[in-house]
Amino acid sequence: MTKADLIDAIAASAGSSKKDAERALQVVLSTITEKLAAGEKISLIGFGTFEVRERQEKTCINPRTKEKFVAPACKAPVFKAGKALKDAVNK
């Protein structure tokens, strides 16, 4: 499903225009992005949790050239599905 398909589905489900559905989706996504960038954890009961985890620097080996290199430390966004979402998907 693409973003356009999701907007169509939201508009049909909510009985609103595509423009309003797109605006609502954009606001939700930008707010989640801003809060994660600020280091906050977002819990949506019945859906799941968004958070940022820090990965430490580590030494890796390139499988093609067998050369060692250092993967720098970074922050990675993570989503953990809630029980209700898992149950709905596995019906």
PDB file of C-alpha atoms in Angstrom:
ATOM      1  CA  MET A   1       0.000   0.000   0.000  1.00  0.00           C
ATOM      2  CA  THR A   2       1.349   3.397  -0.943  1.00  0.00           C
ATOM      3  CA  LYS A   3       0.777   6.683   0.852  1.00  0.00           C
ATOM      4  CA  ALA A   4      -1.871   7.621  -1.732  1.00  0.00           C
ATOM      5  CA  ASP A   5      -3.686   4.317  -1.152  1.00  0.00           C
ATOM      6  CA  LEU A   6      -3.585   4.914   2.602  1.00  0.00           C
ATOM      7  CA  ILE A   7      -5.018   8.418   2.158  1.00  0.00           C
ATOM      8  CA  ASP A   8      -7.827   6.991   0.009  1.00  0.00           C
ATOM      9  CA  ALA A   9      -8.600   4.361   2.657  1.00  0.00           C
ATOM     10  CA  ILE A  10      -8.600   6.947   5.474  1.00  0.00           C
ATOM     11  CA  ALA A  11     -10.876   9.278   3.498  1.00  0.00           C
ATOM     12  CA  ALA A  12     -13.315   6.466   2.709  1.00  0.00           C
ATOM     13  CA  SER A  13     -13.332   5.181   6.294  1.00  0.00           C
ATOM     14  CA  ALA A  14     -13.763   8.623   7.877  1.00  0.00           C
ATOM     15  CA  GLY A  15     -16.172   9.923   5.263  1.00  0.00           C
ATOM     16  CA  SER A  16     -14.004  12.971   4.649  1.00  0.00           C
ATOM     17  CA  SER A  17     -12.232  14.456   1.650  1.00  0.00           C
ATOM     18  CA  LYS A  18      -8.873  13.177   0.448  1.00  0.00           C
ATOM     19  CA  LYS A  19      -7.392  16.595   1.164  1.00  0.00           C
ATOM     20  CA  ASP A  20      -8.482  16.442   4.828  1.00  0.00           C
ATOM     21  CA  ALA A  21      -7.269  12.830   5.158  1.00  0.00           C
ATOM     22  CA  GLU A  22      -3.880  13.753   3.666  1.00  0.00           C
ATOM     23  CA  ARG A  23      -3.546  16.731   6.030  1.00  0.00           C
ATOM     24  CA  ALA A  24      -4.414  14.585   9.054  1.00  0.00           C
ATOM     25  CA  LEU A  25      -1.956  11.859   8.055  1.00  0.00           C
ATOM     26  CA  GLN A  26       0.811  14.394   7.426  1.00  0.00           C
ATOM     27  CA  VAL A  27       0.270  16.021  10.833  1.00  0.00           C
ATOM     28  CA  VAL A  28       0.402  12.646  12.602  1.00  0.00           C
ATOM     29  CA  LEU A  29       3.565  11.547  10.797  1.00  0.00           C
ATOM     30  CA  SER A  30       5.384  14.860  11.287  1.00  0.00           C
ATOM     31  CA  THR A  31       4.470  14.950  14.984  1.00  0.00           C
ATOM     32  CA  ILE A  32       5.743  11.396  15.501  1.00  0.00           C
ATOM     33  CA  THR A  33       8.957  12.296  13.664  1.00  0.00           C
ATOM     34  CA  GLU A  34       9.512  15.459  15.739  1.00  0.00           C
ATOM     35  CA  LYS A  35       8.912  13.694  19.060  1.00  0.00           C
ATOM     36  CA  LEU A  36      11.222  10.789  18.173  1.00  0.00           C
ATOM     37  CA  ALA A  37      13.938  13.222  17.080  1.00  0.00           C
ATOM     38  CA  ALA A  38      13.578  14.892  20.487  1.00  0.00           C
ATOM     39  CA  GLY A  39      14.155  11.518  22.171  1.00  0.00           C
ATOM     40  CA  GLU A  40      10.601  10.920  23.357  1.00  0.00           C
ATOM     41  CA  LYS A  41       8.808   7.561  23.392  1.00  0.00           C
ATOM     42  CA  ILE A  42       5.317   7.383  21.880  1.00  0.00           C
ATOM     43  CA  SER A  43       2.889   4.726  23.142  1.00  0.00           C
ATOM     44  CA  LEU A  44      -0.408   4.204  21.354  1.00  0.00           C
ATOM     45  CA  ILE A  45      -2.449   1.796  23.480  1.00  0.00           C
ATOM     46  CA  GLY A  46      -3.765  -1.072  21.377  1.00  0.00           C
ATOM     47  CA  PHE A  47      -1.414  -0.253  18.498  1.00  0.00           C
ATOM     48  CA  GLY A  48       2.219  -0.141  19.590  1.00  0.00           C
ATOM     49  CA  THR A  49       5.202   1.890  20.710  1.00  0.00           C
ATOM     50  CA  PHE A  50       7.601   4.083  18.757  1.00  0.00           C
ATOM     51  CA  GLU A  51      10.988   4.808  20.314  1.00  0.00           C
ATOM     52  CA  VAL A  52      14.597   5.568  19.451  1.00  0.00           C
ATOM     53  CA  ARG A  53      17.384   3.197  20.374  1.00  0.00           C
ATOM     54  CA  GLU A  54      21.054   4.007  20.288  1.00  0.00           C
ATOM     55  CA  ARG A  55      23.376   1.626  18.508  1.00  0.00           C
ATOM     56  CA  GLN A  56      26.966   1.527  19.647  1.00  0.00           C
ATOM     57  CA  GLU A  57      29.928   1.746  17.340  1.00  0.00           C
ATOM     58  CA  LYS A  58      31.062  -1.691  16.176  1.00  0.00           C
ATOM     59  CA  THR A  59      33.690  -3.309  13.998  1.00  0.00           C
ATOM     60  CA  CYS A  60      32.356  -5.149  10.945  1.00  0.00           C
ATOM     61  CA  ILE A  61      33.799  -7.130   8.072  1.00  0.00           C
ATOM     62  CA  ASN A  62      32.873  -6.457   4.451  1.00  0.00           C
ATOM     63  CA  PRO A  63      31.851  -9.908   3.128  1.00  0.00           C
ATOM     64  CA  ARG A  64      32.957  -9.049  -0.397  1.00  0.00           C
ATOM     65  CA  THR A  65      36.458  -7.696   0.307  1.00  0.00           C
ATOM     66  CA  LYS A  66      37.019  -9.182   3.802  1.00  0.00           C
ATOM     67  CA  GLU A  67      38.194  -5.743   4.963  1.00  0.00           C
ATOM     68  CA  LYS A  68      37.360  -4.562   8.453  1.00  0.00           C
ATOM     69  CA  PHE A  69      35.579  -1.257   8.954  1.00  0.00           C
ATOM     70  CA  VAL A  70      33.954   0.594  11.815  1.00  0.00           C
ATOM     71  CA  ALA A  71      30.203   1.171  11.710  1.00  0.00           C
ATOM     72  CA  PRO A  72      29.618   4.452  13.557  1.00  0.00           C
ATOM     73  CA  ALA A  73      27.251   4.821  16.496  1.00  0.00           C
ATOM     74  CA  CYS A  74      23.784   5.989  15.521  1.00  0.00           C
ATOM     75  CA  LYS A  75      20.207   6.331  16.671  1.00  0.00           C
ATOM     76  CA  ALA A  76      17.615   4.022  15.118  1.00  0.00           C
ATOM     77  CA  PRO A  77      13.831   4.442  15.248  1.00  0.00           C
ATOM     78  CA  VAL A  78      12.052   1.276  16.375  1.00  0.00           C
ATOM     79  CA  PHE A  79       8.395   0.237  16.346  1.00  0.00           C
ATOM     80  CA  LYS A  80       7.126  -2.505  18.636  1.00  0.00           C
ATOM     81  CA  ALA A  81       3.616  -3.726  17.814  1.00  0.00           C
ATOM     82  CA  GLY A  82       1.160  -4.001  20.678  1.00  0.00           C
ATOM     83  CA  LYS A  83      -0.767  -7.146  21.565  1.00  0.00           C
ATOM     84  CA  ALA A  84      -4.058  -5.898  20.092  1.00  0.00           C
ATOM     85  CA  LEU A  85      -2.369  -5.147  16.735  1.00  0.00           C
ATOM     86  CA  LYS A  86      -0.636  -8.533  16.694  1.00  0.00           C
ATOM     87  CA  ASP A  87      -3.931 -10.287  17.460  1.00  0.00           C
ATOM     88  CA  ALA A  88      -5.766  -8.355  14.725  1.00  0.00           C
ATOM     89  CA  VAL A  89      -3.113  -9.231  12.142  1.00  0.00           C
ATOM     90  CA  ASN A  90      -3.055 -12.925  13.103  1.00  0.00           C
ATOM     91  CA  LYS A  91      -6.834 -13.513  12.829  1.00  0.00           C
TER      92      LYS A  91
END
